[in-house]
Amino acid sequence: MKALTLQRIEIFKMIYETGSITEAARRLGLAQPTVSRHLSYFEKALKLKLFTNERGRIKPTWEAHRLFRECDGMFERLRHIELTVNDLQRGENETFRIMVASTMANMPILANALQRVWSHRPQLKVVVDIGSSHAQVQALREGLVDLGIAGPVAMHPDIRVNVVSKIPVVALVPADHELAGKPSLSFHDFEGRSTVLLANTGPIGELIEQQFETLAVTPDVRVQVMAPTLIPSFSKSLRCCALIDSMTARFMAPQLGLLIKPVEPSLTFNIHTLRRQDSPDRQIFELFANALHAEVAPIS
């Protein structure tokens, strides 16, 4: 029935509770003629007389008493819904579980992204775990986390993968190194030179190794490490050039006095978010992806 709109029921309820069209209009923030008009339309549509005017006083009819009893329960439910919406908007009683690659967990990028999210969801609770892309896929499948954050990742039919940003590979060069004066480094500059690299057991290390193989360049690899965060200290101590992602370089190289150089030809990889294909859309996914992109974009 078109007459039974929430607005008209709310107006009816307010008139019933206050016993006054004027007071009902004031509490609802509406003009008095608007309230009177809605009440008139409501009564005509229902073919019921809901109020009588006795010497200037509004008095509910028997029909109004019965209708109010039905509406009162509905408005209790509506108030509960409004509270739930408010909780959703603030992140109240909501927990967001993230698993992130160890490299990013050790940088301020993640914390800064969460600060951006908290500006929209101030009461959101966040649980952060660390794991490889493989571990993230398994945790998502088992329902242990809501979102994964990883670099290069294998495709799985049950996992939704979205690109957040592209990250370039850069070179680290000690300030007193013979290549320090060059504005950029070529992969060919590493031919026969002492170098620190990521192990090829990881996707980024494998990407760098493939580039060397494609260009037929053979660096003198003195140290291979499993984690990017180990590279800057080895580069500094051994006075070796190194190849590393721009995020790690940005946050670790300056304090060690290492120079950051672009590499030619350019080599990039993607930062992804991962979630289950069957998980319903959730606004926090988009909020977090946008916040992460805002933090990564300036250094990509």
PDB file of C-alpha atoms in Angstrom:
ATOM      1  CA  MET A   1       0.000   0.000   0.000  1.00  0.00           C
ATOM      2  CA  LYS A   2       1.569   3.259  -1.175  1.00  0.00           C
ATOM      3  CA  ALA A   3       0.171   5.193   1.793  1.00  0.00           C
ATOM      4  CA  LEU A   4       2.296   3.220   4.253  1.00  0.00           C
ATOM      5  CA  THR A   5       5.571   5.048   3.773  1.00  0.00           C
ATOM      6  CA  LEU A   6       8.062   5.334   6.606  1.00  0.00           C
ATOM      7  CA  GLN A   7       7.788   9.119   6.565  1.00  0.00           C
ATOM      8  CA  ARG A   8       4.020   9.115   6.967  1.00  0.00           C
ATOM      9  CA  ILE A   9       4.122   6.472   9.680  1.00  0.00           C
ATOM     10  CA  GLU A  10       6.802   8.495  11.486  1.00  0.00           C
ATOM     11  CA  ILE A  11       4.648  11.637  11.258  1.00  0.00           C
ATOM     12  CA  PHE A  12       1.623   9.727  12.557  1.00  0.00           C
ATOM     13  CA  LYS A  13       3.672   8.328  15.445  1.00  0.00           C
ATOM     14  CA  MET A  14       5.028  11.744  16.406  1.00  0.00           C
ATOM     15  CA  ILE A  15       1.571  13.343  16.382  1.00  0.00           C
ATOM     16  CA  TYR A  16       0.264  10.470  18.499  1.00  0.00           C
ATOM     17  CA  GLU A  17       3.089  10.811  21.056  1.00  0.00           C
ATOM     18  CA  THR A  18       3.026  14.621  21.317  1.00  0.00           C
ATOM     19  CA  GLY A  19      -0.717  15.209  20.920  1.00  0.00           C
ATOM     20  CA  SER A  20       0.107  18.209  18.752  1.00  0.00           C
ATOM     21  CA  ILE A  21       0.703  18.789  15.051  1.00  0.00           C
ATOM     22  CA  THR A  22       2.792  21.870  15.874  1.00  0.00           C
ATOM     23  CA  GLU A  23       5.045  19.989  18.292  1.00  0.00           C
ATOM     24  CA  ALA A  24       5.318  17.013  15.938  1.00  0.00           C
ATOM     25  CA  ALA A  25       6.443  19.352  13.143  1.00  0.00           C
ATOM     26  CA  ARG A  26       9.047  20.962  15.439  1.00  0.00           C
ATOM     27  CA  ARG A  27      10.546  17.615  16.498  1.00  0.00           C
ATOM     28  CA  LEU A  28      10.615  16.297  12.957  1.00  0.00           C
ATOM     29  CA  GLY A  29      12.118  19.492  11.562  1.00  0.00           C
ATOM     30  CA  LEU A  30       9.225  19.970   9.146  1.00  0.00           C
ATOM     31  CA  ALA A  31       6.836  22.824   8.456  1.00  0.00           C
ATOM     32  CA  GLN A  32       3.457  22.535  10.200  1.00  0.00           C
ATOM     33  CA  PRO A  33       1.475  22.637   6.892  1.00  0.00           C
ATOM     34  CA  THR A  34       3.641  19.771   5.583  1.00  0.00           C
ATOM     35  CA  VAL A  35       2.810  17.624   8.624  1.00  0.00           C
ATOM     36  CA  SER A  36      -0.902  18.456   8.344  1.00  0.00           C
ATOM     37  CA  ARG A  37      -0.891  17.619   4.630  1.00  0.00           C
ATOM     38  CA  HIS A  38       0.837  14.253   5.173  1.00  0.00           C
ATOM     39  CA  LEU A  39      -1.630  13.356   7.922  1.00  0.00           C
ATOM     40  CA  SER A  40      -4.542  14.231   5.671  1.00  0.00           C
ATOM     41  CA  TYR A  41      -3.147  12.135   2.792  1.00  0.00           C
ATOM     42  CA  PHE A  42      -2.477   9.294   5.214  1.00  0.00           C
ATOM     43  CA  GLU A  43      -6.034   9.245   6.571  1.00  0.00           C
ATOM     44  CA  LYS A  44      -7.547   9.440   3.083  1.00  0.00           C
ATOM     45  CA  ALA A  45      -5.384   6.617   1.767  1.00  0.00           C
ATOM     46  CA  LEU A  46      -6.164   4.408   4.759  1.00  0.00           C
ATOM     47  CA  LYS A  47      -9.853   5.444   4.748  1.00  0.00           C
ATOM     48  CA  LEU A  48      -9.557   5.815   8.512  1.00  0.00           C
ATOM     49  CA  LYS A  49      -9.978   8.731  10.889  1.00  0.00           C
ATOM     50  CA  LEU A  50      -6.877   8.727  13.116  1.00  0.00           C
ATOM     51  CA  PHE A  51      -7.311  11.937  15.117  1.00  0.00           C
ATOM     52  CA  THR A  52     -10.119  14.206  16.205  1.00  0.00           C
ATOM     53  CA  ASN A  53      -9.786  17.863  17.133  1.00  0.00           C
ATOM     54  CA  GLU A  54     -11.612  18.635  20.355  1.00  0.00           C
ATOM     55  CA  ARG A  55     -11.438  22.316  21.233  1.00  0.00           C
ATOM     56  CA  GLY A  56      -7.974  22.690  19.732  1.00  0.00           C
ATOM     57  CA  ARG A  57      -6.591  19.454  21.176  1.00  0.00           C
ATOM     58  CA  ILE A  58      -5.595  16.476  19.003  1.00  0.00           C
ATOM     59  CA  LYS A  59      -7.053  13.234  20.287  1.00  0.00           C
ATOM     60  CA  PRO A  60      -6.250   9.797  18.792  1.00  0.00           C
ATOM     61  CA  THR A  61      -9.143   7.561  17.753  1.00  0.00           C
ATOM     62  CA  TRP A  62      -9.483   3.879  18.635  1.00  0.00           C
ATOM     63  CA  GLU A  63      -8.087   3.048  15.194  1.00  0.00           C
ATOM     64  CA  ALA A  64      -5.076   5.263  15.913  1.00  0.00           C
ATOM     65  CA  HIS A  65      -4.428   3.458  19.210  1.00  0.00           C
ATOM     66  CA  ARG A  66      -4.381   0.101  17.453  1.00  0.00           C
ATOM     67  CA  LEU A  67      -2.195   1.331  14.591  1.00  0.00           C
ATOM     68  CA  PHE A  68       0.259   2.904  17.029  1.00  0.00           C
ATOM     69  CA  ARG A  69       0.728  -0.397  18.882  1.00  0.00           C
ATOM     70  CA  GLU A  70       1.736  -2.022  15.584  1.00  0.00           C
ATOM     71  CA  CYS A  71       3.993   0.866  14.550  1.00  0.00           C
ATOM     72  CA  ASP A  72       5.753   1.100  17.902  1.00  0.00           C
ATOM     73  CA  GLY A  73       7.395  -2.309  17.470  1.00  0.00           C
ATOM     74  CA  MET A  74       8.422  -1.384  13.940  1.00  0.00           C
ATOM     75  CA  PHE A  75      10.130   1.799  15.109  1.00  0.00           C
ATOM     76  CA  GLU A  76      11.997  -0.088  17.824  1.00  0.00           C
ATOM     77  CA  ARG A  77      13.361  -2.281  15.061  1.00  0.00           C
ATOM     78  CA  LEU A  78      14.144   0.763  12.920  1.00  0.00           C
ATOM     79  CA  ARG A  79      16.083   2.359  15.810  1.00  0.00           C
ATOM     80  CA  HIS A  80      18.071  -0.862  16.105  1.00  0.00           C
ATOM     81  CA  ILE A  81      18.808  -0.735  12.374  1.00  0.00           C
ATOM     82  CA  GLU A  82      19.965   2.890  12.683  1.00  0.00           C
ATOM     83  CA  LEU A  83      22.347   1.882  15.482  1.00  0.00           C
ATOM     84  CA  THR A  84      23.684  -0.944  13.322  1.00  0.00           C
ATOM     85  CA  VAL A  85      24.273   1.477  10.427  1.00  0.00           C
ATOM     86  CA  ASN A  86      26.120   3.800  12.793  1.00  0.00           C
ATOM     87  CA  ASP A  87      28.285   0.881  13.960  1.00  0.00           C
ATOM     88  CA  LEU A  88      29.065  -0.028  10.342  1.00  0.00           C
ATOM     89  CA  GLN A  89      30.024   3.555   9.542  1.00  0.00           C
ATOM     90  CA  ARG A  90      32.407   3.744  12.505  1.00  0.00           C
ATOM     91  CA  GLY A  91      33.693   0.180  12.343  1.00  0.00           C
ATOM     92  CA  GLU A  92      32.216  -0.572  15.783  1.00  0.00           C
ATOM     93  CA  ASN A  93      32.242  -4.299  16.616  1.00  0.00           C
ATOM     94  CA  GLU A  94      34.072  -4.967  13.332  1.00  0.00           C
ATOM     95  CA  THR A  95      37.398  -6.782  13.055  1.00  0.00           C
ATOM     96  CA  PHE A  96      39.516  -6.688   9.906  1.00  0.00           C
ATOM     97  CA  ARG A  97      42.116  -9.464   9.601  1.00  0.00           C
ATOM     98  CA  ILE A  98      45.098  -8.857   7.315  1.00  0.00           C
ATOM     99  CA  MET A  99      48.040 -11.014   6.303  1.00  0.00           C
ATOM    100  CA  VAL A 100      50.916  -9.110   4.743  1.00  0.00           C
ATOM    101  CA  ALA A 101      54.309  -9.947   3.259  1.00  0.00           C
ATOM    102  CA  SER A 102      57.066  -9.519   5.851  1.00  0.00           C
ATOM    103  CA  THR A 103      58.795  -6.749   3.887  1.00  0.00           C
ATOM    104  CA  MET A 104      55.803  -4.443   4.006  1.00  0.00           C
ATOM    105  CA  ALA A 105      55.031  -5.293   7.626  1.00  0.00           C
ATOM    106  CA  ASN A 106      58.395  -3.807   8.636  1.00  0.00           C
ATOM    107  CA  MET A 107      57.689  -0.470   6.951  1.00  0.00           C
ATOM    108  CA  PRO A 108      55.479   2.465   7.940  1.00  0.00           C
ATOM    109  CA  ILE A 109      53.408   1.999   4.761  1.00  0.00           C
ATOM    110  CA  LEU A 110      51.004  -0.434   6.412  1.00  0.00           C
ATOM    111  CA  ALA A 111      50.571   1.617   9.586  1.00  0.00           C
ATOM    112  CA  ASN A 112      50.070   4.805   7.564  1.00  0.00           C
ATOM    113  CA  ALA A 113      47.466   3.097   5.387  1.00  0.00           C
ATOM    114  CA  LEU A 114      45.607   1.957   8.502  1.00  0.00           C
ATOM    115  CA  GLN A 115      45.631   5.520   9.817  1.00  0.00           C
ATOM    116  CA  ARG A 116      43.851   6.572   6.635  1.00  0.00           C
ATOM    117  CA  VAL A 117      41.297   3.798   7.100  1.00  0.00           C
ATOM    118  CA  TRP A 118      40.712   4.779  10.732  1.00  0.00           C
ATOM    119  CA  SER A 119      39.793   8.295   9.624  1.00  0.00           C
ATOM    120  CA  HIS A 120      36.709   6.632   8.078  1.00  0.00           C
ATOM    121  CA  ARG A 121      36.269   3.728  10.521  1.00  0.00           C
ATOM    122  CA  PRO A 122      37.633   5.017  13.853  1.00  0.00           C
ATOM    123  CA  GLN A 123      36.442   2.020  15.893  1.00  0.00           C
ATOM    124  CA  LEU A 124      37.689  -0.661  13.493  1.00  0.00           C
ATOM    125  CA  LYS A 125      39.789  -3.415  15.116  1.00  0.00           C
ATOM    126  CA  VAL A 126      42.652  -4.723  12.989  1.00  0.00           C
ATOM    127  CA  VAL A 127      44.573  -7.991  13.339  1.00  0.00           C
ATOM    128  CA  VAL A 128      47.826  -8.210  11.328  1.00  0.00           C
ATOM    129  CA  ASP A 129      49.690 -11.415  10.543  1.00  0.00           C
ATOM    130  CA  ILE A 130      52.761 -12.036   8.382  1.00  0.00           C
ATOM    131  CA  GLY A 131      53.017 -14.595   5.598  1.00  0.00           C
ATOM    132  CA  SER A 132      54.108 -15.288   2.043  1.00  0.00           C
ATOM    133  CA  SER A 133      51.624 -15.123  -0.821  1.00  0.00           C
ATOM    134  CA  HIS A 134      51.230 -18.909  -0.564  1.00  0.00           C
ATOM    135  CA  ALA A 135      50.489 -18.645   3.169  1.00  0.00           C
ATOM    136  CA  GLN A 136      48.000 -15.852   2.463  1.00  0.00           C
ATOM    137  CA  VAL A 137      46.105 -17.961  -0.053  1.00  0.00           C
ATOM    138  CA  GLN A 138      45.858 -20.823   2.447  1.00  0.00           C
ATOM    139  CA  ALA A 139      44.746 -18.490   5.261  1.00  0.00           C
ATOM    140  CA  LEU A 140      42.075 -16.951   3.015  1.00  0.00           C
ATOM    141  CA  ARG A 141      40.770 -20.388   2.066  1.00  0.00           C
ATOM    142  CA  GLU A 142      40.566 -21.413   5.718  1.00  0.00           C
ATOM    143  CA  GLY A 143      38.801 -18.194   6.692  1.00  0.00           C
ATOM    144  CA  LEU A 144      41.637 -17.107   8.977  1.00  0.00           C
ATOM    145  CA  VAL A 145      42.115 -13.701   7.316  1.00  0.00           C
ATOM    146  CA  ASP A 146      39.942 -11.321   5.313  1.00  0.00           C
ATOM    147  CA  LEU A 147      42.596  -9.778   3.085  1.00  0.00           C
ATOM    148  CA  GLY A 148      46.094 -10.621   1.909  1.00  0.00           C
ATOM    149  CA  ILE A 149      48.732  -8.155   0.666  1.00  0.00           C
ATOM    150  CA  ALA A 150      51.517  -9.538  -1.489  1.00  0.00           C
ATOM    151  CA  GLY A 151      53.830  -8.862  -4.397  1.00  0.00           C
ATOM    152  CA  PRO A 152      53.860 -11.227  -7.390  1.00  0.00           C
ATOM    153  CA  VAL A 153      51.353 -13.991  -6.799  1.00  0.00           C
ATOM    154  CA  ALA A 154      50.192 -17.094  -8.641  1.00  0.00           C
ATOM    155  CA  MET A 155      46.608 -17.032  -9.908  1.00  0.00           C
ATOM    156  CA  HIS A 156      44.019 -19.258  -8.208  1.00  0.00           C
ATOM    157  CA  PRO A 157      40.400 -19.664  -9.381  1.00  0.00           C
ATOM    158  CA  ASP A 158      39.031 -19.213  -5.870  1.00  0.00           C
ATOM    159  CA  ILE A 159      41.099 -16.114  -5.013  1.00  0.00           C
ATOM    160  CA  ARG A 160      40.348 -12.598  -6.247  1.00  0.00           C
ATOM    161  CA  VAL A 161      43.551 -10.686  -6.978  1.00  0.00           C
ATOM    162  CA  ASN A 162      43.582  -6.909  -7.508  1.00  0.00           C
ATOM    163  CA  VAL A 163      46.547  -4.712  -8.388  1.00  0.00           C
ATOM    164  CA  VAL A 164      47.182  -1.908  -5.889  1.00  0.00           C
ATOM    165  CA  SER A 165      50.284  -0.364  -7.466  1.00  0.00           C
ATOM    166  CA  LYS A 166      53.332  -1.078  -9.605  1.00  0.00           C
ATOM    167  CA  ILE A 167      56.685  -1.109  -7.791  1.00  0.00           C
ATOM    168  CA  PRO A 168      59.973  -0.607  -9.670  1.00  0.00           C
ATOM    169  CA  VAL A 169      63.182  -2.457  -8.946  1.00  0.00           C
ATOM    170  CA  VAL A 170      65.992   0.019  -8.159  1.00  0.00           C
ATOM    171  CA  ALA A 171      69.708  -0.178  -7.524  1.00  0.00           C
ATOM    172  CA  LEU A 172      71.440   0.612  -4.245  1.00  0.00           C
ATOM    173  CA  VAL A 173      74.920   2.091  -4.624  1.00  0.00           C
ATOM    174  CA  PRO A 174      77.348   3.021  -1.818  1.00  0.00           C
ATOM    175  CA  ALA A 175      78.250   6.715  -1.975  1.00  0.00           C
ATOM    176  CA  ASP A 176      81.939   5.931  -2.587  1.00  0.00           C
ATOM    177  CA  HIS A 177      81.309   3.265  -5.226  1.00  0.00           C
ATOM    178  CA  GLU A 178      82.701   3.726  -8.743  1.00  0.00           C
ATOM    179  CA  LEU A 179      79.140   3.772 -10.147  1.00  0.00           C
ATOM    180  CA  ALA A 180      77.882   6.380  -7.669  1.00  0.00           C
ATOM    181  CA  GLY A 181      78.138   9.211 -10.176  1.00  0.00           C
ATOM    182  CA  LYS A 182      75.860   7.634 -12.747  1.00  0.00           C
ATOM    183  CA  PRO A 183      72.271   9.015 -12.816  1.00  0.00           C
ATOM    184  CA  SER A 184      70.935   5.517 -13.508  1.00  0.00           C
ATOM    185  CA  LEU A 185      72.308   2.002 -13.784  1.00  0.00           C
ATOM    186  CA  SER A 186      71.925  -0.501 -16.566  1.00  0.00           C
ATOM    187  CA  PHE A 187      71.660  -4.191 -15.850  1.00  0.00           C
ATOM    188  CA  HIS A 188      74.821  -4.429 -17.911  1.00  0.00           C
ATOM    189  CA  ASP A 189      76.619  -2.352 -15.237  1.00  0.00           C
ATOM    190  CA  PHE A 190      76.379  -5.405 -12.978  1.00  0.00           C
ATOM    191  CA  GLU A 191      78.383  -7.613 -15.326  1.00  0.00           C
ATOM    192  CA  GLY A 192      81.181  -9.172 -13.250  1.00  0.00           C
ATOM    193  CA  ARG A 193      80.624  -6.724 -10.370  1.00  0.00           C
ATOM    194  CA  SER A 194      80.138  -7.703  -6.734  1.00  0.00           C
ATOM    195  CA  THR A 195      76.397  -7.672  -6.125  1.00  0.00           C
ATOM    196  CA  VAL A 196      73.869  -8.396  -3.405  1.00  0.00           C
ATOM    197  CA  LEU A 197      70.648  -9.973  -4.670  1.00  0.00           C
ATOM    198  CA  LEU A 198      67.432 -11.511  -3.442  1.00  0.00           C
ATOM    199  CA  ALA A 199      67.375 -15.294  -3.604  1.00  0.00           C
ATOM    200  CA  ASN A 200      65.565 -16.648  -6.642  1.00  0.00           C
ATOM    201  CA  THR A 201      63.342 -18.736  -4.386  1.00  0.00           C
ATOM    202  CA  GLY A 202      61.045 -15.714  -4.086  1.00  0.00           C
ATOM    203  CA  PRO A 203      59.041 -14.091  -6.916  1.00  0.00           C
ATOM    204  CA  ILE A 204      60.999 -10.805  -6.963  1.00  0.00           C
ATOM    205  CA  GLY A 205      64.364 -12.545  -6.844  1.00  0.00           C
ATOM    206  CA  GLU A 206      63.225 -14.829  -9.642  1.00  0.00           C
ATOM    207  CA  LEU A 207      62.108 -11.806 -11.692  1.00  0.00           C
ATOM    208  CA  ILE A 208      65.540 -10.161 -11.321  1.00  0.00           C
ATOM    209  CA  GLU A 209      67.362 -13.379 -12.193  1.00  0.00           C
ATOM    210  CA  GLN A 210      65.273 -13.823 -15.328  1.00  0.00           C
ATOM    211  CA  GLN A 211      66.151 -10.287 -16.416  1.00  0.00           C
ATOM    212  CA  PHE A 212      69.876 -11.017 -16.054  1.00  0.00           C
ATOM    213  CA  GLU A 213      69.441 -14.230 -18.035  1.00  0.00           C
ATOM    214  CA  THR A 214      67.485 -12.467 -20.786  1.00  0.00           C
ATOM    215  CA  LEU A 215      70.219  -9.824 -21.130  1.00  0.00           C
ATOM    216  CA  ALA A 216      73.011 -12.425 -20.814  1.00  0.00           C
ATOM    217  CA  VAL A 217      74.514 -10.535 -17.861  1.00  0.00           C
ATOM    218  CA  THR A 218      76.380 -12.395 -15.122  1.00  0.00           C
ATOM    219  CA  PRO A 219      76.914 -10.412 -11.925  1.00  0.00           C
ATOM    220  CA  ASP A 220      79.337 -11.560  -9.236  1.00  0.00           C
ATOM    221  CA  VAL A 221      76.731 -12.446  -6.620  1.00  0.00           C
ATOM    222  CA  ARG A 222      78.492 -12.275  -3.263  1.00  0.00           C
ATOM    223  CA  VAL A 223      75.400 -12.619  -1.094  1.00  0.00           C
ATOM    224  CA  GLN A 224      71.896 -13.868  -1.728  1.00  0.00           C
ATOM    225  CA  VAL A 225      69.299 -13.058   0.924  1.00  0.00           C
ATOM    226  CA  MET A 226      65.761 -14.278   1.530  1.00  0.00           C
ATOM    227  CA  ALA A 227      64.310 -10.947   2.683  1.00  0.00           C
ATOM    228  CA  PRO A 228      64.673  -7.517   0.990  1.00  0.00           C
ATOM    229  CA  THR A 229      65.191  -5.806   4.345  1.00  0.00           C
ATOM    230  CA  LEU A 230      68.570  -7.573   4.673  1.00  0.00           C
ATOM    231  CA  ILE A 231      69.947  -6.139   1.423  1.00  0.00           C
ATOM    232  CA  PRO A 232      70.789  -2.529   2.424  1.00  0.00           C
ATOM    233  CA  SER A 233      73.062  -3.498   5.331  1.00  0.00           C
ATOM    234  CA  PHE A 234      75.002  -5.992   3.164  1.00  0.00           C
ATOM    235  CA  SER A 235      75.300  -3.429   0.386  1.00  0.00           C
ATOM    236  CA  LYS A 236      76.702  -0.914   2.872  1.00  0.00           C
ATOM    237  CA  SER A 237      79.094  -3.290   4.661  1.00  0.00           C
ATOM    238  CA  LEU A 238      80.421  -5.049   1.541  1.00  0.00           C
ATOM    239  CA  ARG A 239      80.478  -1.863  -0.562  1.00  0.00           C
ATOM    240  CA  CYS A 240      78.492  -3.722  -3.222  1.00  0.00           C
ATOM    241  CA  CYS A 241      75.735  -2.596  -5.519  1.00  0.00           C
ATOM    242  CA  ALA A 242      72.383  -4.277  -4.980  1.00  0.00           C
ATOM    243  CA  LEU A 243      68.983  -4.605  -6.610  1.00  0.00           C
ATOM    244  CA  ILE A 244      65.934  -4.093  -4.446  1.00  0.00           C
ATOM    245  CA  ASP A 245      62.326  -2.923  -4.550  1.00  0.00           C
ATOM    246  CA  SER A 246      61.780   0.847  -4.293  1.00  0.00           C
ATOM    247  CA  MET A 247      59.726   0.547  -1.076  1.00  0.00           C
ATOM    248  CA  THR A 248      62.513  -1.066   0.915  1.00  0.00           C
ATOM    249  CA  ALA A 249      65.060   1.259  -0.687  1.00  0.00           C
ATOM    250  CA  ARG A 250      63.067   4.353   0.216  1.00  0.00           C
ATOM    251  CA  PHE A 251      62.739   3.483   3.885  1.00  0.00           C
ATOM    252  CA  MET A 252      66.131   1.909   4.577  1.00  0.00           C
ATOM    253  CA  ALA A 253      68.792   3.220   2.166  1.00  0.00           C
ATOM    254  CA  PRO A 254      69.048   6.900   3.226  1.00  0.00           C
ATOM    255  CA  GLN A 255      69.919   6.108   6.849  1.00  0.00           C
ATOM    256  CA  LEU A 256      72.803   3.930   5.623  1.00  0.00           C
ATOM    257  CA  GLY A 257      74.114   6.545   3.223  1.00  0.00           C
ATOM    258  CA  LEU A 258      73.232   4.462   0.168  1.00  0.00           C
ATOM    259  CA  LEU A 259      72.225   6.070  -3.119  1.00  0.00           C
ATOM    260  CA  ILE A 260      69.072   4.950  -4.921  1.00  0.00           C
ATOM    261  CA  LYS A 261      69.358   4.720  -8.707  1.00  0.00           C
ATOM    262  CA  PRO A 262      66.756   3.831 -11.331  1.00  0.00           C
ATOM    263  CA  VAL A 263      67.550   0.750 -13.383  1.00  0.00           C
ATOM    264  CA  GLU A 264      67.420   0.409 -17.160  1.00  0.00           C
ATOM    265  CA  PRO A 265      65.615  -1.312 -18.709  1.00  0.00           C
ATOM    266  CA  SER A 266      62.927  -0.741 -16.109  1.00  0.00           C
ATOM    267  CA  LEU A 267      61.716  -3.757 -14.171  1.00  0.00           C
ATOM    268  CA  THR A 268      58.511  -3.600 -12.151  1.00  0.00           C
ATOM    269  CA  PHE A 269      56.245  -5.890 -10.192  1.00  0.00           C
ATOM    270  CA  ASN A 270      52.771  -5.435  -8.765  1.00  0.00           C
ATOM    271  CA  ILE A 271      51.529  -5.118  -5.199  1.00  0.00           C
ATOM    272  CA  HIS A 272      48.250  -7.020  -4.908  1.00  0.00           C
ATOM    273  CA  THR A 273      45.388  -7.458  -2.514  1.00  0.00           C
ATOM    274  CA  LEU A 274      43.993 -10.983  -2.225  1.00  0.00           C
ATOM    275  CA  ARG A 275      40.599 -12.148  -1.028  1.00  0.00           C
ATOM    276  CA  ARG A 276      38.295 -15.063  -1.558  1.00  0.00           C
ATOM    277  CA  GLN A 277      36.185 -15.015  -4.704  1.00  0.00           C
ATOM    278  CA  ASP A 278      33.108 -16.017  -2.713  1.00  0.00           C
ATOM    279  CA  SER A 279      33.514 -13.303  -0.063  1.00  0.00           C
ATOM    280  CA  PRO A 280      30.804 -10.624  -0.266  1.00  0.00           C
ATOM    281  CA  ASP A 281      31.853  -7.105  -1.197  1.00  0.00           C
ATOM    282  CA  ARG A 282      32.802  -5.202   1.932  1.00  0.00           C
ATOM    283  CA  GLN A 283      33.460  -1.482   1.973  1.00  0.00           C
ATOM    284  CA  ILE A 284      36.580  -1.903   4.098  1.00  0.00           C
ATOM    285  CA  PHE A 285      38.247  -3.737   1.178  1.00  0.00           C
ATOM    286  CA  GLU A 286      37.995  -0.655  -1.028  1.00  0.00           C
ATOM    287  CA  LEU A 287      38.910   1.723   1.793  1.00  0.00           C
ATOM    288  CA  PHE A 288      42.051  -0.221   2.595  1.00  0.00           C
ATOM    289  CA  ALA A 289      43.093  -0.708  -1.056  1.00  0.00           C
ATOM    290  CA  ASN A 290      42.728   3.037  -1.692  1.00  0.00           C
ATOM    291  CA  ALA A 291      44.669   3.881   1.472  1.00  0.00           C
ATOM    292  CA  LEU A 292      47.445   1.462   0.548  1.00  0.00           C
ATOM    293  CA  HIS A 293      47.663   2.878  -2.963  1.00  0.00           C
ATOM    294  CA  ALA A 294      47.912   6.417  -1.562  1.00  0.00           C
ATOM    295  CA  GLU A 295      50.906   5.359   0.533  1.00  0.00           C
ATOM    296  CA  VAL A 296      52.673   3.325  -2.166  1.00  0.00           C
ATOM    297  CA  ALA A 297      52.068   5.595  -5.179  1.00  0.00           C
ATOM    298  CA  PRO A 298      54.614   8.316  -4.187  1.00  0.00           C
ATOM    299  CA  ILE A 299      57.455   5.783  -4.091  1.00  0.00           C
ATOM    300  CA  SER A 300      56.439   3.683  -7.085  1.00  0.00           C
TER     301      SER A 300
END
